[in-house]
Amino acid sequence: MILAVTGGKGGVGKSTLSFELGAALDAVVVDADVGMADLPTGPGPDLHDVLGGRADAVEAVREGGPVRLLPCGRSLAGARAADVRRLGEALRAVEAAYDTVVVDCPAGMRADAGVPLAAADACVVVASPQEYALADAVRTRELARELDAGLVAVAVNRVVGDAPEAVFEDVLGAPVVSVPTDPRVGRAVETGRPVCRVAPTSRAGRAVSSLARAVDRCSTV
Amino acid sequence: MEYDCTTDVAAGTTLVTVRVRNDAAVDRRVSVRNTLSGPVLPPRREGVPERGWDEEGFVGVVDAESERTFGYACPVVEACADPVSVESLGRVDGESGTDLEAAAVRRLGRARPPADAVPTSADAVPASGDAVPTRDSNADRCVPDRESRRHDDAESDAATVDEFAESPSANRASERVDPVESWLANVESRAARAERLTDATAADAAAVLETDADISALPAAVDADEAALRSFARRATALADRLAETDPEPAVDALAEAL
């Protein structure tokens, strides 16, 4: 399956949760933030090359790290040359080779955020725990609905104390999983140590597992 | 299914307008096929053909007891009594497959950095004078600080390389492109596009348009490229001549022995 991890705003933790979900689901994480990539890269072909028609999507997947990753280039020229219309085809090729794909979507409501949703079977919407973040989550859910990506769950990220779970559930009509603030989650991409693996019994680790189970349930239906 | 069709000719291209009326009390699917001898250039948004269009024509729905108007271009001019064939494909039974990804691009619009923001684009290359970006040129205003510093220091200070290797952004070092290499690569791609558009038919032009929607700046960019390359060639030749005149080896050897 192709799972899009999305959310209208930048900085809510989409990349971090994509990385954690990739680890929990044993998936390939695709950094689809063509303009402002977050996940680590290195020498070798990346998503810019794939979308520019210079590399094959499956060949661009990096196998060596803690989570399999298809990184994205960071140059403006690469972002400009990337044709987002090739993204769906690239995601399906990776899915055919690896079964599960987690797409870290860019912020915003342009085509680079819409195409992964159109290609995805399901999505997880990431939101910050403030009530004002609800409006963004609603807009993202509407876009996902229009583009036929079923909403699996809403991840309310970096929760301190009680999250407004009931409000989010009421308004969005989807299960809400609160991911408590844990500095290890924030550092997971950098250290290469996903919390759901190194601290599976921590509250954050359990929240990621719970999100992964929700995704699994939806993919087996 | 009733229809009427009008044509208009502009710049060697036939513009076809078709009005299709569905008098039935149910929504009906209709096929509008082009019978002219050229390909269909369909309406596009963000470079993507509108829903239902392909090279043959249009297939879509006309609502019950209503009328729908279509228009397309065909890059031939020929006398033809009936440039389209319209056929009813029967009543609409359920939603047909839609290409959601193309619809997303059409509706949401592509998010691409503007050409001006890309350091090695046509605009970054001065139209005349020094071909290679210098401190005074437009180019350096667009180049990120890190890049321009590297460029300035490259000739005089080899140690800069080490400084970059140790910097926190060292893992990005491999991504930095040589400015001359990437400039030439850009010129090559513009040259290829300009060659395809030279004496091109409207169909070829449309094919180029598919790959890059913004070609309005191409003629000016090609002129600027030519001027810049010729000036670059003169400067490179002069530099090579200067190098040919030099012979530092005996002095360097003598110094090495003295040490």
Coordinates of C-alpha atoms in Angstrom, one line a residue:
Chain A
M1 CA 0.0 0.0 0.0
I2 CA 1.0 3.6 -0.4
L3 CA 0.4 5.7 2.8
A4 CA 0.7 9.5 2.6
V5 CA 1.8 11.3 5.8
T6 CA 0.4 14.7 5.3
G7 CA -0.7 17.9 7.1
G8 CA -1.3 21.5 5.9
K9 CA 1.4 23.1 8.0
G10 CA 5.2 22.8 7.9
G11 CA 7.0 21.9 11.1
V12 CA 4.3 19.7 12.6
G13 CA 6.5 16.6 12.5
K14 CA 5.5 14.9 9.2
S15 CA 9.0 13.8 8.4
T16 CA 9.7 12.5 11.8
L17 CA 6.5 10.5 12.0
S18 CA 7.0 9.2 8.4
F19 CA 10.4 7.9 9.5
E20 CA 8.9 6.3 12.6
L21 CA 6.0 4.8 10.6
G22 CA 8.5 3.6 8.0
A23 CA 10.4 1.8 10.8
A24 CA 7.2 0.4 12.4
L25 CA 5.7 -0.8 9.0
D26 CA 9.0 -2.0 7.5
A27 CA 8.3 0.3 4.6
V28 CA 10.2 2.5 2.2
V29 CA 9.9 6.1 3.2
V30 CA 9.8 8.5 0.2
D31 CA 10.7 12.1 0.9
A32 CA 8.3 13.8 -1.5
D33 CA 9.1 17.3 -0.3
V34 CA 10.6 18.2 -3.7
G35 CA 11.2 21.8 -2.8
M36 CA 12.4 21.5 0.8
A37 CA 13.6 18.0 1.6
D38 CA 14.0 16.9 5.3
L39 CA 15.2 13.4 5.4
P40 CA 18.9 12.6 5.1
T41 CA 20.4 12.0 1.7
G42 CA 23.9 11.1 0.4
P43 CA 25.6 10.4 -2.9
G44 CA 23.5 8.6 -5.5
P45 CA 20.3 9.2 -7.4
D46 CA 17.4 10.8 -5.5
L47 CA 13.8 11.8 -6.1
H48 CA 14.8 14.8 -8.2
D49 CA 16.6 12.5 -10.5
V50 CA 13.5 10.2 -10.6
L51 CA 11.1 13.0 -11.3
G52 CA 13.5 14.5 -13.8
G53 CA 13.5 11.2 -15.7
R54 CA 17.2 10.5 -15.0
A55 CA 16.9 7.6 -12.6
D56 CA 14.7 4.6 -11.8
A57 CA 12.6 4.9 -8.6
V58 CA 13.5 1.5 -7.3
E59 CA 17.2 2.0 -7.9
A60 CA 17.1 5.3 -6.0
V61 CA 15.9 3.5 -2.8
R62 CA 18.7 3.5 -0.1
E63 CA 18.8 0.1 1.7
G64 CA 21.6 0.6 4.1
G65 CA 20.1 2.8 6.9
P66 CA 17.8 1.9 9.8
V67 CA 14.8 2.6 7.5
R68 CA 14.8 2.2 3.7
L69 CA 14.6 5.6 2.2
L70 CA 14.1 7.3 -1.1
P71 CA 15.6 10.7 -0.4
C72 CA 15.0 13.9 -2.2
G73 CA 17.6 16.3 -3.6
R74 CA 18.0 19.8 -2.2
S75 CA 19.0 21.9 -5.2
L76 CA 16.6 24.6 -6.6
A77 CA 17.6 23.5 -10.1
G78 CA 16.6 19.9 -9.3
A79 CA 13.3 21.1 -7.8
R80 CA 12.5 23.1 -10.8
A81 CA 13.3 20.3 -13.2
A82 CA 11.3 17.8 -11.3
D83 CA 8.0 16.8 -12.9
V84 CA 5.5 16.0 -10.2
R85 CA 3.4 14.2 -12.7
R86 CA 5.9 11.3 -12.6
L87 CA 5.5 10.9 -8.8
G88 CA 2.5 8.6 -8.9
E89 CA 4.2 6.2 -11.2
A90 CA 7.4 6.3 -9.1
L91 CA 5.5 5.5 -5.9
R92 CA 3.7 2.6 -7.6
A93 CA 7.0 1.2 -8.8
V94 CA 8.5 1.3 -5.3
E95 CA 5.3 -0.2 -3.9
A96 CA 5.5 -3.1 -6.5
A97 CA 9.1 -3.8 -5.3
Y98 CA 8.7 -3.3 -1.5
D99 CA 5.0 -3.6 -0.7
T100 CA 4.6 -0.7 1.7
V101 CA 5.5 2.9 0.9
V102 CA 5.2 5.8 3.3
V103 CA 5.3 9.2 1.6
D104 CA 6.4 12.2 3.5
C105 CA 4.3 14.9 1.8
P106 CA 5.3 18.6 1.6
A107 CA 3.4 21.3 3.4
G108 CA 0.8 23.4 1.5
M109 CA -2.0 22.7 -0.9
R110 CA -0.2 22.7 -4.3
A111 CA 0.1 19.8 -6.6
D112 CA 3.3 18.5 -4.9
A113 CA 1.1 17.9 -1.9
G114 CA -1.9 16.8 -3.9
V115 CA -0.3 14.2 -6.2
P116 CA 1.0 11.9 -3.4
L117 CA -2.5 12.0 -1.9
A118 CA -4.0 11.1 -5.3
A119 CA -1.6 8.2 -5.7
A120 CA -2.0 7.0 -2.1
D121 CA -4.4 4.4 -0.8
A122 CA -4.7 6.0 2.6
C123 CA -3.3 8.9 4.6
V124 CA -2.4 9.9 8.1
V125 CA -2.9 13.6 8.9
V126 CA -0.4 15.1 11.3
A127 CA -1.4 18.1 13.3
S128 CA 0.0 20.0 16.3
P129 CA -2.1 19.8 19.5
Q130 CA -3.4 23.4 19.5
E131 CA -7.0 23.9 18.6
Y132 CA -6.2 26.4 16.0
A133 CA -4.3 23.6 14.1
L134 CA -7.7 22.0 13.6
A135 CA -8.6 24.2 10.6
D136 CA -5.4 23.0 8.8
A137 CA -6.2 19.4 9.6
V138 CA -9.8 19.9 8.2
R139 CA -8.5 21.5 5.0
T140 CA -6.0 18.6 4.5
R141 CA -8.7 16.0 5.2
E142 CA -10.9 17.7 2.5
L143 CA -8.1 17.5 0.0
A144 CA -7.4 13.9 0.9
R145 CA -11.1 13.1 0.5
E146 CA -11.3 14.7 -2.8
L147 CA -8.2 12.9 -4.1
D148 CA -9.5 9.6 -2.7
A149 CA -6.9 8.9 0.0
G150 CA -8.9 7.4 2.9
L151 CA -8.0 9.0 6.3
V152 CA -6.6 6.2 8.6
A153 CA -5.9 8.4 11.6
V154 CA -5.0 11.8 12.8
A155 CA -1.7 12.0 14.6
V156 CA -1.7 14.9 17.1
N157 CA 2.0 15.3 17.5
R158 CA 4.2 16.7 20.3
V159 CA 1.5 16.5 22.9
V160 CA 2.3 17.9 26.4
G161 CA -0.3 17.0 29.0
D162 CA -3.8 16.4 27.6
A163 CA -4.4 16.7 23.9
P164 CA -7.7 18.0 22.6
E165 CA -8.4 14.5 21.2
A166 CA -12.2 14.6 21.5
V167 CA -12.4 17.9 19.5
F168 CA -10.2 16.5 16.7
E169 CA -12.1 13.2 16.6
D170 CA -15.5 15.0 16.6
V171 CA -14.6 17.4 13.8
L172 CA -12.5 15.1 11.6
G173 CA -14.5 11.9 12.1
A174 CA -11.4 9.7 12.4
P175 CA -9.5 8.1 15.2
V176 CA -6.9 10.4 16.9
V177 CA -3.6 9.1 18.2
S178 CA -1.7 11.5 20.4
V179 CA 2.1 11.3 20.2
P180 CA 3.6 12.7 23.4
T181 CA 6.6 15.0 23.2
D182 CA 9.7 12.9 23.5
P183 CA 13.1 14.3 22.6
R184 CA 14.1 11.0 21.2
V185 CA 11.4 11.2 18.5
G186 CA 12.7 14.6 17.4
R187 CA 16.3 13.2 17.1
A188 CA 15.3 9.9 15.6
V189 CA 16.0 10.9 12.0
E190 CA 19.3 12.4 12.9
T191 CA 20.5 9.6 15.1
G192 CA 19.0 6.9 12.9
R193 CA 17.3 5.3 15.9
P194 CA 13.5 5.2 15.5
V195 CA 11.8 5.3 18.9
C196 CA 9.3 2.6 18.0
R197 CA 12.4 0.3 17.8
V198 CA 14.7 1.5 20.5
A199 CA 12.1 2.4 23.1
P200 CA 8.9 0.4 22.0
T201 CA 7.4 0.6 25.5
S202 CA 7.8 4.4 25.8
R203 CA 4.6 6.4 25.4
A204 CA 5.8 7.8 22.1
G205 CA 6.9 4.3 21.0
R206 CA 3.5 2.9 21.8
A207 CA 1.7 5.8 20.0
V208 CA 3.7 5.1 16.8
S209 CA 2.9 1.4 17.1
S210 CA -0.8 2.3 17.5
L211 CA -0.7 4.4 14.4
A212 CA 1.0 1.5 12.5
R213 CA -1.6 -0.9 13.7
A214 CA -4.4 1.4 12.4
V215 CA -2.6 1.5 9.0
D216 CA -2.3 -2.3 9.0
R217 CA -5.9 -2.7 9.8
C218 CA -6.9 -0.5 6.9
S219 CA -4.5 -2.2 4.5
T220 CA -5.9 -5.7 5.3
V221 CA -9.5 -4.7 4.8
Chain B
M1 CA -26.8 13.7 -30.4
E2 CA -26.9 17.0 -32.4
Y3 CA -23.9 19.2 -32.9
D4 CA -22.6 22.1 -34.9
C5 CA -19.1 22.9 -35.6
T6 CA -17.2 26.1 -36.6
T7 CA -13.5 26.5 -37.5
D8 CA -11.2 29.4 -37.5
V9 CA -7.6 29.6 -38.9
A10 CA -4.8 31.3 -37.1
A11 CA -1.1 31.0 -37.7
G12 CA -1.3 27.8 -39.7
T13 CA -3.5 26.2 -37.1
T14 CA -7.2 25.3 -37.3
L15 CA -9.2 26.2 -34.2
V16 CA -12.2 24.0 -33.9
T17 CA -15.3 24.7 -31.8
V18 CA -18.0 22.1 -31.4
R19 CA -21.3 22.6 -29.7
V20 CA -23.0 19.3 -28.7
R21 CA -26.6 19.2 -27.6
N22 CA -28.1 16.3 -25.6
D23 CA -31.9 16.5 -26.0
A24 CA -32.4 13.2 -24.1
A25 CA -33.7 13.2 -20.5
V26 CA -30.6 11.3 -19.3
D27 CA -27.0 12.2 -19.1
R28 CA -25.1 10.8 -22.1
R29 CA -21.5 10.0 -22.8
V30 CA -20.2 11.5 -26.0
S31 CA -17.2 11.0 -28.1
V32 CA -15.9 13.9 -30.2
R33 CA -13.2 12.7 -32.7
N34 CA -11.0 14.9 -34.9
T35 CA -11.2 14.1 -38.6
L36 CA -8.6 16.6 -39.8
S37 CA -5.3 15.1 -40.8
G38 CA -3.3 16.5 -37.8
P39 CA -3.2 15.7 -34.1
V40 CA -5.5 17.2 -31.5
L41 CA -3.9 19.9 -29.4
P42 CA -6.3 19.9 -26.4
P43 CA -7.0 22.6 -23.9
R44 CA -4.6 22.3 -21.0
R45 CA -4.2 23.6 -17.5
E46 CA -0.7 23.6 -15.9
G47 CA 0.5 21.8 -18.9
V48 CA -1.9 18.8 -18.4
P49 CA -4.7 18.2 -20.9
E50 CA -8.1 18.8 -19.5
R51 CA -10.0 15.8 -18.3
G52 CA -11.4 13.6 -21.1
W53 CA -9.0 14.8 -23.8
D54 CA -6.4 12.8 -25.7
E55 CA -4.7 13.0 -29.1
E56 CA -7.8 11.7 -30.8
G57 CA -10.3 14.0 -29.2
F58 CA -12.6 14.1 -26.3
V59 CA -14.7 11.6 -24.4
G60 CA -17.0 12.8 -21.7
V61 CA -20.5 13.5 -20.4
V62 CA -23.1 15.9 -21.7
D63 CA -25.8 16.4 -19.1
A64 CA -29.5 15.7 -19.8
E65 CA -31.2 18.3 -21.9
S66 CA -28.2 20.6 -22.0
E67 CA -25.5 21.7 -24.3
R68 CA -21.7 21.6 -24.0
T69 CA -19.1 23.4 -26.0
F70 CA -15.6 22.1 -26.7
G71 CA -12.6 23.6 -28.4
Y72 CA -9.3 22.4 -29.6
A73 CA -6.6 23.3 -32.1
C74 CA -5.2 21.2 -34.9
P75 CA -1.9 22.2 -36.6
V76 CA -3.1 21.8 -40.2
V77 CA -5.1 24.0 -42.5
E78 CA -7.3 22.1 -44.9
A79 CA -10.8 22.5 -46.4
C80 CA -13.0 20.0 -44.6
A81 CA -16.8 20.1 -44.5
D82 CA -16.9 18.3 -41.2
P83 CA -13.7 18.4 -39.1
V84 CA -15.2 16.3 -36.3
S85 CA -17.3 13.2 -35.8
V86 CA -19.6 13.2 -32.8
E87 CA -21.0 9.9 -31.5
S88 CA -23.2 9.1 -28.6
L89 CA -21.8 6.3 -26.4
G90 CA -25.1 5.8 -24.6
R91 CA -26.3 6.8 -21.1
V92 CA -23.9 7.3 -18.3
D93 CA -23.6 4.3 -16.1
G94 CA -21.7 5.1 -12.9
E95 CA -18.5 7.1 -12.6
S96 CA -15.9 6.3 -15.1
G97 CA -12.2 6.1 -14.1
T98 CA -10.6 9.5 -13.5
D99 CA -6.9 10.3 -13.4
L100 CA -6.7 11.9 -9.9
E101 CA -3.1 12.7 -10.2
A102 CA -3.5 14.7 -13.4
A103 CA -6.6 16.4 -11.8
A104 CA -4.5 17.3 -8.8
V105 CA -1.9 19.0 -10.9
R106 CA -4.5 20.8 -13.0
R107 CA -6.4 22.1 -10.0
L108 CA -3.8 22.8 -7.5
G109 CA -1.0 24.0 -9.8
R110 CA 2.6 23.0 -9.7
A111 CA 4.9 24.3 -7.0
R112 CA 8.2 25.0 -8.6
P113 CA 10.9 27.5 -7.6
P114 CA 10.8 30.4 -10.1
A115 CA 13.5 30.4 -12.7
D116 CA 15.0 33.6 -11.1
A117 CA 15.6 31.6 -7.9
V118 CA 17.7 29.0 -9.7
P119 CA 21.3 30.2 -9.7
T120 CA 22.3 28.6 -13.0
S121 CA 19.2 29.6 -15.0
A122 CA 19.3 31.7 -18.1
D123 CA 18.8 34.8 -16.1
A124 CA 21.9 34.1 -14.0
V125 CA 24.1 34.3 -17.1
P126 CA 25.0 37.8 -18.1
A127 CA 24.0 38.6 -21.6
S128 CA 27.3 40.0 -22.6
G129 CA 30.8 40.6 -21.2
D130 CA 32.1 38.0 -18.9
A131 CA 30.5 34.7 -19.6
V132 CA 31.4 33.0 -16.3
P133 CA 29.5 34.5 -13.3
T134 CA 31.6 37.0 -11.5
R135 CA 31.2 38.9 -8.3
D136 CA 29.6 41.9 -10.2
S137 CA 27.2 39.9 -12.3
N138 CA 23.6 39.3 -11.7
A139 CA 24.5 35.7 -11.1
D140 CA 26.1 36.2 -7.7
R141 CA 23.0 38.0 -6.4
C142 CA 21.1 34.8 -6.9
V143 CA 23.8 32.4 -5.8
P144 CA 23.5 31.4 -2.1
D145 CA 26.3 32.8 0.0
R146 CA 28.0 29.5 0.5
E147 CA 28.1 29.0 -3.3
S148 CA 29.5 32.4 -4.1
R149 CA 32.1 32.2 -1.4
R150 CA 33.3 28.9 -2.8
H151 CA 33.5 30.4 -6.2
D152 CA 35.4 33.4 -5.1
D153 CA 37.9 31.4 -3.1
A154 CA 38.3 28.5 -5.5
E155 CA 41.2 29.9 -7.4
S156 CA 43.2 31.4 -4.6
D157 CA 42.7 29.2 -1.6
A158 CA 42.8 25.5 -1.9
A159 CA 42.4 25.1 1.8
T160 CA 38.7 26.2 1.4
V161 CA 38.0 22.7 0.3
D162 CA 39.0 21.4 3.7
E163 CA 37.0 24.1 5.4
F164 CA 33.9 22.9 3.6
A165 CA 34.6 19.2 4.3
E166 CA 34.6 20.0 8.0
S167 CA 31.6 22.2 8.0
P168 CA 28.2 20.9 9.3
S169 CA 26.9 21.0 5.7
A170 CA 29.7 18.6 4.6
N171 CA 27.2 15.9 3.7
R172 CA 25.8 18.3 1.1
A173 CA 29.2 18.9 -0.5
S174 CA 28.6 16.2 -3.1
E175 CA 25.4 18.0 -4.2
R176 CA 27.1 21.3 -5.1
V177 CA 27.4 21.5 -8.8
D178 CA 30.4 23.1 -10.5
P179 CA 28.9 26.4 -11.7
V180 CA 30.6 26.2 -15.2
E181 CA 29.4 22.6 -15.6
S182 CA 25.9 23.4 -14.7
W183 CA 25.8 26.5 -16.8
L184 CA 27.0 24.6 -19.8
A185 CA 24.4 21.8 -19.1
N186 CA 21.7 24.4 -18.9
V187 CA 22.8 26.0 -22.2
E188 CA 22.9 22.5 -23.8
S189 CA 19.3 21.9 -22.7
R190 CA 18.2 25.3 -24.1
A191 CA 20.1 24.6 -27.3
A192 CA 18.3 21.2 -27.7
R193 CA 14.9 22.9 -27.0
A194 CA 15.7 25.7 -29.5
E195 CA 16.8 23.1 -32.1
R196 CA 13.5 21.3 -31.7
L197 CA 11.6 24.5 -32.2
T198 CA 13.5 25.6 -35.2
D199 CA 11.2 25.3 -38.2
A200 CA 8.9 23.3 -36.0
T201 CA 5.4 22.3 -36.8
A202 CA 2.7 23.2 -34.2
A203 CA 2.7 19.5 -33.1
D204 CA 6.5 19.6 -32.3
A205 CA 6.0 22.9 -30.5
A206 CA 3.2 21.4 -28.4
A207 CA 5.5 18.4 -27.6
V208 CA 8.2 20.9 -26.3
L209 CA 5.5 22.7 -24.4
E210 CA 4.6 19.4 -22.6
T211 CA 8.1 19.2 -21.2
D212 CA 8.4 22.8 -20.1
A213 CA 5.4 25.1 -20.1
D214 CA 7.4 28.3 -20.1
I215 CA 9.2 28.9 -23.4
S216 CA 8.4 32.5 -23.8
A217 CA 11.8 33.6 -22.6
L218 CA 13.7 31.1 -24.8
P219 CA 14.5 33.3 -27.8
A220 CA 16.1 36.0 -25.6
A221 CA 17.9 33.3 -23.5
V222 CA 19.3 31.7 -26.7
D223 CA 20.6 35.1 -27.9
A224 CA 22.2 35.8 -24.6
D225 CA 23.7 32.3 -24.5
E226 CA 25.3 32.8 -27.9
A227 CA 26.8 36.1 -26.9
A228 CA 28.0 34.7 -23.6
L229 CA 29.5 31.6 -25.2
R230 CA 31.4 33.6 -27.9
S231 CA 32.7 36.0 -25.3
F232 CA 33.7 33.0 -23.1
A233 CA 35.4 31.3 -26.0
R234 CA 37.5 34.5 -26.7
R235 CA 38.4 34.7 -23.0
A236 CA 39.3 31.0 -22.8
T237 CA 41.4 31.2 -25.9
A238 CA 43.3 34.3 -24.6
L239 CA 43.8 32.5 -21.3
A240 CA 45.1 29.3 -23.0
D241 CA 47.5 31.5 -25.0
R242 CA 48.8 33.1 -21.9
L243 CA 49.3 29.7 -20.3
A244 CA 51.2 28.5 -23.4
E245 CA 53.6 31.4 -22.9
T246 CA 54.5 30.5 -19.3
D247 CA 57.1 27.9 -18.1
P248 CA 57.2 27.8 -14.3
E249 CA 58.7 24.4 -14.1
P250 CA 62.4 25.2 -13.9
A251 CA 61.8 27.8 -11.1
V252 CA 59.6 25.4 -9.2
D253 CA 62.1 22.6 -9.5
A254 CA 65.0 24.9 -8.3
L255 CA 62.9 26.0 -5.4
A256 CA 62.1 22.4 -4.5
E257 CA 65.8 21.5 -4.5
A258 CA 66.7 24.6 -2.4
L259 CA 64.3 23.4 0.3

